[in-house]
Amino acid sequence: MIKIKDLTAEIDGKQILNGLNLEIGAGEVHAIMGPNGAGKSTLSYILSGREEYEVTGGSIEMNGENILEMSPEERAAAGVFLAFQYPVEIPGVQMSTFLKTALNSVRKARGEEELDALALLKLMKQKQKQIGVSDEMLKRAVNVGFSGGEKKRNEVLQMMMLEPKFAVLDETDSGLDIDALKVVSEGVNALRAEDRSFLVITHYQRLLDYIKPDVVHVLAKGKIVKTGGPELALDLEKNGYAQFEEKAA
Amino acid sequence: MSDISNARIEQQTIDQVNALDTYSAGFVTDIESDKAPKGLSEDIVRFISAKKNEPEWLLEYRLKAYRHWLKMPEPSWAKVDFPEIDYQDYYYYAAPKSSENAPETLDDVDPKLLETYEKLGIPLREQEILAGVKNPVAVDVVFDSVSVATTFKKKLKEKGVIFCSISDAIKDYPELVKKYMGSVVPYHDNKHACLNAAVFTDGSFVYIPEGVRCPMELSTYFRINEMNTGQFERTLIIADKGAYVSYLEGCTAPMRDENQLHAAVVELITHDDAEIKYSTVQNWYPGDENGKGGIYNFVTKRGLCEGKNSKISWTQVETGSAITWKYPSCILKGDGSQGEFYSVAITNNHQQADTGTKMVHIGKNTKSRIIAKGISAGHSDSTYRGQVKVLAGADNARNFTQCDSLLIGGTCGAHTVPYIDAKNPTATLEHEATTSKISDDQLFYCRQRGIGEEEALALIVNGFCREVMQNLPMEFAVEAQKLIGISLEGSVG
């Protein structure tokens, strides 16, 4: 499904990824954990095509296709979704308008028929109920004045609408209290499917109590230094990242 | 040839083709015109007046204006830059030949003209309009120098509403025209308005009688077709006591390499408890991406809230024109009267816009509200220029002003020039201003959700303008939203 090979990347001349290798099979949930500055967010931006990051070597394939050649919107249409660590505010643009524009752009690019206002509203109602997003919230401008929890729930709602093939969750747990964490995790778990892969990026083990990963990787100094099962996350929580940082150096 | 230069040529071709697509109103109607000789003189003024069979008083008015105009300096305070205008290089009168015998019904109108408006998306056939939409709009269409058709006249007449070309109004309602024309914008107001007073050719006239709420939206659609032709229209709208009207104005012109002149005057008058809502979507040809051609849009618009508790509201979406020089204003004379100005001005490529408003508080408890949004892209320059003036007698006057500028890219400019002049200590004046750039974060967020770069930009800009767009009538708002996307094409990436 996803194959990352010898990926190196830099921003502003500073090398961040140093030959990263990662394979995620269809239907699998992988977690990446690592200390601050390990390159976790960089990886999420490179997967989604942010242009400020320069890929200097290696490849990323999704279902055999090289996605590094694709623009961010093309990747979205192909099924890449990034749940942002810091969702961006867009003043004046109603959430419902944003969702409609996004979904229809993606549908159009996928060669599917665009949905009319009514069909869209129906779909939105059905999804928003699952994730506890109110009608009132959809009338507000995108992420403007949203609480931390609302922002993250909103990210998951967008994911539900766009039905990606490969979803990257960048520190979705940051800024969430335990109740919000549960709701968001339930939303993600409901989306788990045989043809959908997840990459969950997190600093803390806590999130993985709710979203159970199949595989856990440790990222340090720009590469994967250890791979294991869910028990690896518990070990990290207990013993910290220091052991791996030395190893990567 | 190297690959690089091949690629460059290919890109140029793509850009040119794209440029052709962007201004969809840029076509020319091939129609025979009756024109005045080129240039401006007393004879031309007399020619226009004679063409229109005008009464003596109006010819005198025109000549007085013309003589005054000769002595007037060009206004120089706006932040716009263009070569001196050669007034002798324009035609001051151009009318489709077919309109010589004023058409009584649409069936008498030249099919070529009807086709032109159809192409522009302005339906004129009343039955078709009534069948097509819930809220029909009556239209007066002005083609170069003359009004060629006005729809729904009869239906409006039943309610006592007068909606006709200003030429017809001069013939049929001379008292009203004589009483009000020039009462808000005197002929000597500024050089452009003075020129208009001398050579105005047509425009719309609206009178809403006491206590009548106009049963439909009224609109005028202005089209400049002929080459080197100036359009000088005059619009006069009067809302008598307790009356209400919503009026829309739209404008387009073909793509031409020469700069064309448009110097209009609009006067609004509201009596006690009356309200006029005036909306403009201005889409004159802006010139090409190198700044060649385009309309000089020098417009004087002013409303007088004569009566107590009356209200005038200006909403404008300015996307076209090479140069925009325009300050729709309100004189709040009646006690408790209100003035509003909602504006979106978008400039791209080499466009220049200097636009804003003037709110003059004369009566007690008068209120004004200004929301101005400027968006600059490419090499363009956009200035908000506004004045809030509170006279000594205007107890408890209130003003709220908000000016927001949005910059796209690093080669454009945005400026805010607010003047405040308060002579009454009880006045409350608030002013807020922001300047922001579209952030890469915002664009990336949209694109990650599958929204293409240009569409993302249009979405963000429309969000930025939302407070203003909300004030436009529904059908117009949809049109204006699309227009915003089109005007910004090519400004990212």
XYZ file of C-alpha atoms in Angstrom:
742
model
C 0.000 0.000 0.000
C 2.497 2.628 1.206
C 6.172 2.146 0.525
C 8.705 4.740 1.679
C 12.243 4.004 0.576
C 15.502 5.727 1.627
C 13.696 9.031 2.003
C 15.911 12.051 2.642
C 14.530 15.572 2.913
C 15.490 19.037 4.036
C 13.970 22.409 4.741
C 15.903 25.672 4.416
C 19.055 23.655 3.777
C 18.701 21.701 7.003
C 18.552 17.923 6.621
C 15.578 16.498 8.550
C 15.014 13.005 7.163
C 18.045 10.738 6.792
C 17.065 7.683 4.771
C 13.701 6.763 6.179
C 12.217 3.366 5.285
C 8.639 2.393 6.042
C 6.032 0.009 4.617
C 2.393 0.036 5.586
C 0.105 -2.670 4.268
C -3.545 -2.178 3.315
C -5.819 -2.055 6.349
C -2.929 -1.611 8.789
C -2.513 1.007 11.460
C 1.065 2.028 12.136
C 2.182 4.381 14.836
C 5.287 6.539 14.700
C 6.620 7.756 17.999
C 9.622 9.848 18.643
C 11.110 12.759 20.530
C 10.649 16.381 19.542
C 12.667 17.284 16.472
C 12.908 13.697 15.236
C 11.189 14.631 11.957
C 7.646 13.440 12.714
C 5.814 16.507 11.390
C 8.232 16.791 8.478
C 7.259 13.281 7.443
C 3.556 14.163 7.543
C 4.125 17.275 5.428
C 6.228 15.413 2.896
C 3.623 12.686 2.572
C 0.979 15.328 1.855
C 3.159 17.345 -0.524
C 3.998 20.577 1.250
C 6.281 22.452 -1.148
C 8.573 24.090 1.399
C 10.130 20.698 2.127
C 12.602 19.445 -0.414
C 12.888 15.754 -0.992
C 16.541 15.139 -1.834
C 16.415 11.360 -2.287
C 14.353 8.213 -2.053
C 10.775 7.491 -3.036
C 7.224 7.271 -1.727
C 4.855 4.927 -3.493
C 1.172 4.480 -2.892
C -0.268 1.383 -4.558
C 2.735 1.314 -6.863
C 2.406 4.961 -7.878
C 5.098 7.509 -7.100
C 3.268 10.246 -5.206
C 6.276 12.569 -4.978
C 5.424 13.720 -8.502
C 1.929 14.778 -7.470
C 0.639 18.159 -6.221
C -1.037 18.250 -2.794
C -4.509 18.321 -4.374
C -3.666 15.398 -6.646
C -2.519 13.410 -3.644
C -5.746 14.267 -1.843
C -7.714 13.002 -4.822
C -5.588 9.845 -4.860
C -6.576 9.311 -1.234
C -3.917 10.904 0.982
C -5.358 12.702 3.987
C -3.525 14.622 6.676
C -5.200 15.405 9.981
C -3.262 18.536 10.928
C -1.589 19.014 14.259
C -2.551 22.689 14.041
C -5.664 23.008 11.857
C -5.636 26.315 9.973
C -8.216 29.090 10.372
C -9.896 30.452 7.247
C -11.972 33.496 8.245
C -15.308 34.022 6.503
C -15.449 30.598 4.856
C -18.257 28.549 6.338
C -17.286 25.053 7.413
C -20.114 23.567 5.344
C -18.969 25.474 2.235
C -15.436 24.272 2.796
C -16.530 20.653 3.152
C -18.671 20.889 0.060
C -15.880 22.426 -2.023
C -13.354 19.873 -0.814
C -15.569 16.838 -1.334
C -16.694 17.902 -4.784
C -13.129 18.751 -5.848
C -11.996 15.303 -4.818
C -15.012 13.600 -6.416
C -14.428 15.486 -9.645
C -10.765 14.505 -9.712
C -11.737 10.895 -9.063
C -14.165 10.972 -11.979
C -17.196 10.728 -9.712
C -20.296 12.839 -10.007
C -20.347 15.994 -7.876
C -22.940 16.021 -5.128
C -25.705 18.601 -5.092
C -26.428 20.674 -2.010
C -29.127 18.338 -0.735
C -27.159 15.100 -1.096
C -24.233 16.798 0.544
C -26.262 18.020 3.478
C -27.602 14.523 4.022
C -24.130 13.019 4.000
C -22.809 15.731 6.287
C -25.639 15.197 8.806
C -24.965 11.501 8.930
C -21.213 11.907 9.480
C -21.336 14.814 11.894
C -23.618 12.888 14.223
C -21.020 10.114 14.521
C -18.323 12.520 15.626
C -20.463 14.884 17.684
C -20.153 17.978 15.522
C -23.106 20.339 15.884
C -24.970 22.093 13.061
C -23.929 25.356 14.624
C -20.262 24.441 14.277
C -20.681 23.845 10.552
C -22.070 27.342 10.182
C -18.948 28.871 11.682
C -15.890 29.815 9.662
C -13.295 27.064 9.207
C -11.530 26.529 12.559
C -12.152 30.154 13.616
C -12.858 30.309 17.325
C -12.909 26.500 17.589
C -11.650 24.980 20.827
C -8.759 22.515 20.636
C -11.193 19.607 20.823
C -13.505 21.072 18.180
C -10.606 21.530 15.794
C -9.534 17.902 16.070
C -13.093 16.616 15.787
C -13.431 18.758 12.708
C -10.345 17.131 11.205
C -11.851 13.694 11.748
C -15.160 14.852 10.244
C -13.322 15.923 7.104
C -11.591 12.567 7.013
C -14.968 10.807 7.242
C -16.320 12.877 4.368
C -13.311 12.437 2.095
C -12.860 8.698 2.799
C -9.115 8.541 2.159
C -7.049 5.470 1.343
C -4.167 6.601 3.502
C -4.682 8.854 6.501
C -1.873 10.500 8.435
C -2.787 11.733 11.911
C -0.231 14.273 13.101
C -0.306 14.481 16.901
C -4.063 14.352 16.889
C -3.963 13.857 20.669
C -2.197 17.129 21.404
C -4.395 19.599 23.240
C -7.179 17.095 23.872
C -8.712 16.193 27.210
C -9.563 12.566 27.817
C -13.222 12.835 26.720
C -12.322 14.530 23.463
C -9.584 11.987 22.913
C -12.139 9.189 23.226
C -14.549 10.769 20.736
C -11.825 11.433 18.201
C -10.409 7.925 18.567
C -13.820 6.353 18.125
C -14.192 8.339 14.922
C -10.888 7.055 13.639
C -11.623 3.474 14.696
C -14.944 3.578 12.868
C -13.019 4.371 9.704
C -10.651 1.434 9.981
C -11.154 -0.734 6.927
C -9.405 -3.348 4.860
C -8.538 -0.946 2.102
C -7.539 1.962 4.311
C -4.195 2.474 6.040
C -3.320 4.793 8.883
C -0.160 6.392 10.086
C -0.606 7.729 13.602
C 2.103 10.153 14.664
C 2.303 10.816 18.366
C 4.614 11.814 21.122
C 2.746 9.961 23.854
C 1.557 6.408 24.261
C -1.815 7.605 25.611
C -3.466 7.893 22.159
C -2.508 4.302 21.359
C -4.699 3.070 24.214
C -7.626 4.171 22.082
C -6.347 3.689 18.560
C -4.665 0.304 18.714
C -1.792 0.094 16.242
C -0.652 -3.036 14.462
C 2.935 -1.841 14.299
C 4.885 0.774 16.251
C 7.988 2.537 14.913
C 10.443 4.741 16.697
C 11.651 7.746 14.715
C 14.830 9.464 15.857
C 17.115 11.868 14.027
C 15.273 11.429 10.752
C 15.065 7.648 10.463
C 13.234 4.640 11.854
C 15.445 3.153 14.538
C 13.191 0.449 15.907
C 10.034 -1.360 14.862
C 7.869 -3.557 17.023
C 4.368 -4.412 18.189
C 2.078 -2.342 20.453
C 4.244 -3.334 23.438
C 7.014 -1.084 22.084
C 4.872 1.966 22.853
C 4.562 0.905 26.479
C 8.288 0.399 26.713
C 8.881 3.892 25.351
C 6.466 5.389 27.833
C 8.462 3.762 30.631
C 12.035 4.154 29.455
C 11.920 7.284 27.273
C 13.521 8.054 23.932
C 17.077 8.698 25.085
C 18.197 5.131 24.331
C 17.221 5.546 20.679
C 18.608 9.000 20.200
C 22.050 7.766 21.096
C 21.628 4.826 18.768
C 20.622 7.032 15.833
C 23.487 9.418 16.300
C 15.883 25.411 -29.976
C 16.664 24.372 -26.445
C 14.128 22.602 -24.276
C 14.015 25.565 -21.967
C 13.029 28.087 -24.608
C 10.569 25.594 -26.054
C 9.028 25.243 -22.666
C 8.906 28.986 -22.269
C 7.126 29.491 -25.575
C 4.700 26.770 -24.693
C 4.007 28.469 -21.360
C 3.463 31.795 -23.101
C 0.949 30.230 -25.437
C -0.862 28.668 -22.517
C -0.881 31.977 -20.674
C -2.237 33.806 -23.702
C -5.004 31.314 -24.173
C -5.799 31.544 -20.488
C -5.881 35.328 -20.685
C -8.433 35.102 -23.470
C -10.618 32.983 -21.263
C -10.524 35.166 -18.234
C -12.531 38.162 -19.427
C -15.557 36.469 -20.925
C -17.373 39.756 -21.565
C -14.583 40.935 -23.856
C -16.319 40.391 -27.203
C -17.348 43.123 -29.645
C -20.830 43.404 -31.136
C -20.590 44.191 -34.837
C -23.258 46.827 -35.183
C -23.556 50.035 -37.163
C -23.266 53.116 -35.029
C -24.323 56.681 -35.366
C -21.453 58.698 -33.927
C -20.669 62.294 -33.194
C -17.445 63.542 -34.777
C -14.416 62.749 -32.663
C -13.364 65.224 -30.021
C -14.946 67.667 -27.611
C -16.170 71.232 -28.220
C -19.258 73.376 -27.695
C -20.489 72.066 -31.021
C -20.311 68.517 -29.760
C -22.268 69.474 -26.662
C -24.907 71.099 -28.901
C -24.842 68.031 -31.169
C -25.625 65.709 -28.276
C -28.375 67.953 -26.985
C -29.888 68.245 -30.469
C -29.684 64.479 -31.023
C -31.751 64.059 -27.926
C -34.240 66.861 -28.754
C -33.582 68.400 -25.398
C -35.299 71.447 -23.922
C -33.403 74.712 -23.902
C -32.730 74.670 -20.116
C -30.814 71.453 -20.404
C -28.656 72.691 -23.258
C -27.872 75.755 -21.147
C -26.965 73.493 -18.226
C -24.661 71.470 -20.440
C -22.942 74.518 -21.881
C -22.455 76.044 -18.462
C -20.837 72.809 -17.340
C -18.688 72.570 -20.443
C -17.330 76.096 -20.014
C -16.595 75.451 -16.391
C -14.920 72.138 -17.240
C -12.421 73.875 -19.517
C -11.105 75.786 -16.511
C -11.107 72.944 -14.006
C -7.941 71.104 -13.002
C -7.791 67.300 -12.998
C -8.228 65.863 -9.522
C -4.740 65.003 -8.357
C -5.077 63.528 -4.894
C -5.819 59.931 -5.832
C -2.984 57.409 -5.733
C -3.251 56.455 -9.382
C -0.814 56.922 -12.187
C -1.701 57.267 -15.877
C -0.714 59.425 -18.849
C -2.629 62.660 -19.357
C -5.971 62.049 -21.026
C -6.372 63.435 -24.522
C -10.024 64.418 -24.410
C -9.997 65.136 -28.145
C -9.235 61.491 -28.869
C -12.652 60.192 -27.798
C -16.082 59.966 -29.328
C -18.667 61.502 -27.040
C -21.713 60.038 -28.663
C -22.233 56.611 -30.198
C -25.600 54.979 -30.630
C -26.574 51.825 -32.482
C -28.238 53.026 -35.713
C -31.105 50.672 -35.157
C -32.088 52.529 -31.988
C -32.808 55.774 -33.840
C -36.539 55.304 -33.754
C -36.889 54.584 -30.080
C -38.132 50.995 -29.829
C -41.516 50.722 -28.169
C -41.254 47.057 -27.253
C -38.485 44.486 -27.194
C -39.688 43.175 -30.560
C -38.507 46.434 -32.070
C -35.033 46.138 -30.580
C -32.231 45.086 -32.926
C -31.797 41.316 -32.512
C -28.030 41.844 -32.465
C -28.397 43.882 -29.301
C -30.672 41.330 -27.696
C -28.110 38.687 -28.593
C -25.330 40.733 -26.979
C -27.173 40.856 -23.687
C -28.084 37.201 -23.897
C -24.396 36.407 -24.329
C -23.662 38.475 -21.240
C -26.286 36.579 -19.307
C -28.778 39.458 -19.066
C -32.193 38.198 -20.111
C -34.491 40.929 -21.426
C -37.637 39.101 -22.468
C -40.123 39.563 -19.651
C -41.993 36.279 -20.111
C -38.767 34.328 -20.110
C -37.566 36.133 -17.020
C -40.828 35.513 -15.209
C -40.713 31.835 -16.122
C -37.089 31.483 -15.126
C -36.661 32.976 -11.688
C -38.554 33.592 -8.514
C -37.545 37.204 -8.093
C -37.576 38.915 -11.460
C -35.468 41.981 -12.004
C -36.448 44.899 -14.226
C -33.584 46.050 -16.453
C -32.647 49.216 -18.284
C -29.882 48.447 -20.765
C -27.513 51.150 -21.896
C -25.409 50.393 -24.963
C -22.639 52.947 -25.514
C -24.476 56.294 -25.346
C -28.113 55.250 -25.362
C -30.638 53.253 -23.430
C -31.869 50.555 -25.799
C -34.517 48.891 -23.698
C -36.230 48.987 -20.340
C -38.217 46.013 -19.139
C -41.244 45.707 -16.858
C -42.062 49.385 -17.292
C -45.770 48.728 -17.366
C -45.865 46.494 -14.351
C -43.936 49.063 -12.341
C -46.173 51.874 -13.539
C -49.144 50.171 -11.929
C -47.529 50.860 -8.571
C -46.645 54.377 -9.590
C -42.952 53.531 -9.940
C -41.211 55.362 -12.744
C -38.315 53.440 -14.253
C -37.036 54.674 -17.588
C -34.009 56.082 -19.324
C -32.985 59.542 -18.222
C -33.627 60.759 -21.781
C -37.248 59.669 -21.533
C -37.510 61.189 -18.082
C -36.349 64.561 -19.429
C -39.207 64.418 -21.940
C -41.897 62.869 -19.784
C -41.107 64.117 -16.270
C -39.221 67.373 -16.781
C -40.275 68.803 -13.396
C -38.792 65.910 -11.456
C -35.573 65.947 -13.457
C -35.222 69.705 -13.209
C -35.812 69.634 -9.480
C -33.346 66.902 -8.617
C -30.683 66.632 -11.311
C -27.478 68.211 -10.094
C -28.932 68.771 -6.622
C -26.624 66.201 -5.020
C -23.665 66.331 -7.389
C -23.467 69.882 -8.755
C -21.915 70.217 -12.207
C -18.837 71.923 -10.764
C -18.224 69.188 -8.164
C -15.103 67.772 -9.807
C -13.643 67.635 -13.295
C -15.060 64.202 -14.175
C -18.548 65.029 -12.903
C -18.366 68.342 -14.754
C -17.523 66.567 -18.010
C -20.452 64.264 -17.425
C -22.814 67.213 -16.914
C -21.695 68.600 -20.272
C -21.851 65.450 -22.367
C -23.973 62.852 -20.542
C -25.909 60.817 -23.021
C -28.131 58.434 -21.149
C -28.618 56.511 -17.950
C -31.509 55.494 -15.761
C -34.174 57.388 -13.915
C -36.144 56.005 -10.990
C -38.888 57.589 -8.943
C -40.620 55.675 -6.171
C -43.717 57.509 -4.923
C -44.635 58.030 -1.310
C -45.193 54.883 0.711
C -44.391 52.479 -2.126
C -42.093 49.549 -1.750
C -40.788 48.846 -5.233
C -42.186 45.384 -6.127
C -39.028 44.169 -7.851
C -35.326 44.817 -8.029
C -34.397 47.427 -10.597
C -31.170 47.299 -12.507
C -29.189 48.969 -15.227
C -26.691 47.173 -17.343
C -24.020 49.335 -18.940
C -22.085 48.177 -21.962
C -19.379 50.055 -23.829
C -18.992 48.572 -27.297
C -17.593 51.175 -29.703
C -13.881 51.855 -29.933
C -12.493 55.057 -28.409
C -15.862 55.886 -27.004
C -16.478 57.425 -23.659
C -19.552 56.465 -21.735
C -21.075 59.247 -19.702
C -24.221 58.070 -18.074
C -26.261 59.724 -15.416
C -28.470 57.967 -12.978
C -30.998 59.666 -10.787
C -32.995 57.805 -8.156
C -35.541 59.435 -5.914
C -37.320 57.640 -3.089
C -40.205 59.716 -1.778
C -41.434 59.506 1.826
C -41.452 55.962 3.173
C -40.501 54.443 -0.196
C -38.039 51.616 -0.726
C -36.049 50.434 -3.703
C -33.149 48.096 -4.336
C -31.189 48.943 -7.438
C -28.383 47.031 -9.141
C -25.856 48.111 -11.665
C -23.563 45.981 -13.822
C -20.944 46.948 -16.377
C -18.793 45.290 -19.052
C -16.826 46.293 -22.132
C -14.935 44.546 -24.962
C -11.204 43.949 -24.702
C -9.472 46.785 -26.491
C -5.896 48.001 -26.479
C -6.852 51.647 -26.040
C -7.983 53.028 -22.733
C -11.628 53.941 -22.705
C -13.199 56.590 -20.562
C -16.193 56.095 -18.332
C -17.231 59.112 -16.293
C -20.607 58.567 -14.712
C -22.641 60.477 -12.184
C -25.143 58.832 -9.867
C -27.405 60.843 -7.578
C -29.681 59.348 -4.954
C -32.229 61.196 -2.869
C -34.228 59.773 0.020
C -37.038 61.649 1.749
C -38.394 60.930 5.235
C -38.224 57.236 6.184
C -37.249 56.204 2.656
C -34.514 53.754 1.786
C -32.370 53.163 -1.288
C -30.090 50.179 -1.561
C -27.679 50.596 -4.455
C -25.464 47.683 -5.515
C -22.782 47.647 -8.174
C -20.853 44.818 -9.716
C -18.253 46.557 -11.828
C -16.520 44.358 -14.349
C -15.223 46.785 -16.955
C -12.367 45.433 -19.037
C -9.276 45.721 -16.765
C -6.623 45.736 -19.471
C -4.322 42.840 -20.265
C -1.725 41.319 -17.944
C 0.844 43.909 -19.031
C -1.447 46.811 -18.233
C -2.374 47.605 -21.835
C -5.895 48.872 -22.437
C -8.784 48.844 -20.007
C -11.384 51.299 -18.811
C -10.707 54.477 -16.859
C -13.570 54.370 -14.421
C -14.002 57.881 -13.001
C -17.302 57.893 -11.254
C -19.030 60.317 -8.909
C -21.731 58.684 -6.817
C -23.451 60.460 -4.004
C -26.609 60.041 -2.024
C -28.506 62.635 -0.070
C -30.493 61.483 2.942
C -32.717 64.513 2.790
C -35.497 63.263 5.049
C -35.432 62.163 8.636
C -34.751 58.499 9.384
C -33.982 57.825 5.761
C -31.281 55.439 4.656
C -28.879 54.995 1.763
C -26.739 51.920 1.398
C -24.000 51.487 -1.208
C -22.599 48.035 -1.918
C -19.950 47.652 -4.550
C -17.845 44.836 -5.920
C -15.158 46.362 -8.087
C -13.178 43.824 -10.072
C -12.658 45.478 -13.444
C -11.249 48.705 -14.937
C -7.624 49.690 -15.462
C -8.156 52.585 -13.077
C -10.957 52.985 -10.602
C -11.597 56.397 -9.084
C -14.795 56.180 -7.160
C -16.172 57.296 -3.799
C -19.868 56.564 -3.328
C -20.843 58.898 -0.515
C -23.730 59.824 1.756
C -24.813 63.210 2.973
C -26.738 62.539 6.149
C -28.860 65.630 6.363
C -32.101 64.329 7.856
C -32.092 63.697 11.604
C -31.643 60.002 12.352
C -30.614 59.201 8.808
C -28.193 56.381 8.026
C -25.514 55.809 5.446
C -23.735 52.559 4.639
C -20.851 51.664 2.380
C -19.830 48.070 1.752
C -17.024 47.598 -0.703
C -14.855 44.918 -2.214
C -12.149 46.150 -4.561
C -9.965 43.609 -6.301
C -6.963 44.564 -8.363
C -4.700 42.219 -10.290
C -1.933 42.601 -12.902
C -1.450 46.366 -13.393
C -4.845 47.587 -12.231
C -5.077 50.587 -9.934
C -7.967 51.368 -7.646
C -8.457 54.399 -5.445
C -11.853 53.971 -3.900
C -13.703 54.631 -0.690
C -16.450 56.807 0.608
C -17.379 60.036 2.304
C -19.908 60.188 5.096
C -21.032 63.685 5.961
C -23.017 63.882 9.182
C -25.206 66.974 9.261
C -28.388 65.889 11.075
C -28.703 64.803 14.684
C -28.397 61.112 15.601
C -27.078 60.194 12.192
C -25.267 56.912 11.755
C -22.810 55.620 9.193
C -21.084 52.328 8.664
C -18.145 51.612 6.348
C -16.820 48.132 5.573
C -14.121 48.152 2.909
C -12.179 45.122 1.731
C -9.282 45.560 -0.650
C -7.544 42.664 -2.354
C -4.384 43.257 -4.351
C -2.487 40.787 -6.506
C 0.099 40.924 -9.298
C 1.605 44.401 -9.743
C -1.566 46.190 -8.798
C -2.179 48.948 -6.325
C -5.253 49.427 -4.211
C -6.089 52.372 -1.954
C -8.970 52.874 0.426
C -9.654 56.565 0.801
C -12.421 57.608 3.109
C -13.659 60.631 4.945
C -15.959 60.850 7.928
C -17.080 64.380 8.560
C -19.202 65.390 11.531
C -20.601 68.914 11.390
C -21.199 71.032 14.454
C -24.942 70.369 14.559
C -24.698 66.594 14.254
C -25.285 65.663 17.886
C -24.682 62.009 18.736
C -23.392 61.134 15.311
C -21.919 57.659 15.080
C -19.564 56.073 12.621
C -17.987 52.667 12.425
C -15.253 52.090 9.861
C -13.472 48.859 9.103
C -10.858 48.577 6.361
C -9.181 45.285 5.646
C -6.535 44.700 3.022
C -5.384 41.382 1.699
C -2.173 41.028 -0.273
C -1.455 38.202 -2.664
C 2.212 37.888 -3.610
C 4.980 40.378 -2.979
C 4.677 42.892 -5.834
C 1.353 44.572 -5.096
C 0.410 47.425 -2.803
C -2.436 48.227 -0.418
C -2.977 51.581 1.254
C -5.511 52.947 3.687
C -6.098 56.679 3.890
C -8.834 57.567 6.357
C -9.686 61.212 7.062
C -11.691 62.067 10.132
C -13.051 65.526 10.750
C -15.305 65.865 13.796
C -16.711 69.223 14.880
C -19.149 67.934 17.470
C -17.874 66.535 20.780
C -20.784 64.103 21.172
C -19.754 62.104 18.105
C -18.610 58.497 18.445
C -16.198 57.377 15.743
C -14.597 53.973 15.522
C -11.977 52.907 13.051
C -10.432 49.479 12.574
C -7.920 48.512 9.933
C -5.995 45.329 9.152
C -3.589 44.217 6.480
C -2.918 40.558 5.937
C -1.420 38.176 3.450
C -2.931 34.938 2.310
C -0.808 32.480 4.203
C 0.830 29.429 2.689
C -0.710 27.524 5.586
C -4.215 28.440 4.438
C -3.517 27.519 0.836
C -1.889 24.245 1.802
C -4.749 23.329 4.121
C -7.237 23.745 1.259
C -5.064 21.916 -1.238
C -4.556 19.006 1.172
C -8.326 18.662 1.113
C -8.254 18.362 -2.666
C -9.115 21.961 -3.560
C -6.963 23.237 -6.457
C -4.752 26.254 -5.884
C -6.814 28.833 -7.808
C -10.067 27.621 -6.350
C -8.513 27.690 -2.887
C -7.500 31.289 -3.429
C -10.996 32.246 -4.591
C -12.463 30.487 -1.562
C -10.188 32.312 0.880
C -10.770 35.687 -0.786
C -14.532 35.166 -0.830
C -14.329 34.404 2.862
C -12.407 37.614 3.393
C -15.164 39.556 1.574
C -18.087 37.775 3.156
C -19.458 40.696 5.171
C -19.763 42.714 1.986
C -21.051 39.949 -0.272
C -23.858 39.235 2.186
C -25.303 42.629 1.336
C -25.703 41.853 -2.336
C -29.012 40.530 -3.619
C -28.869 36.741 -3.975
C -28.469 36.380 -7.767
C -25.847 39.086 -7.839
C -23.882 37.560 -4.978
C -23.413 34.286 -6.844
C -22.249 36.180 -9.920
C -19.890 38.320 -7.867
C -18.369 35.283 -6.165
C -17.518 33.755 -9.522
C -16.130 37.055 -10.706
C -13.745 37.202 -7.753
C -12.316 33.838 -8.732
C -11.918 34.941 -12.346
C -10.263 38.270 -11.529
C -7.616 36.560 -9.460
C -6.744 33.897 -12.005
C -3.025 33.638 -12.580
C -2.133 35.413 -9.337
C -0.738 32.362 -7.524
C 1.858 29.743 -8.334
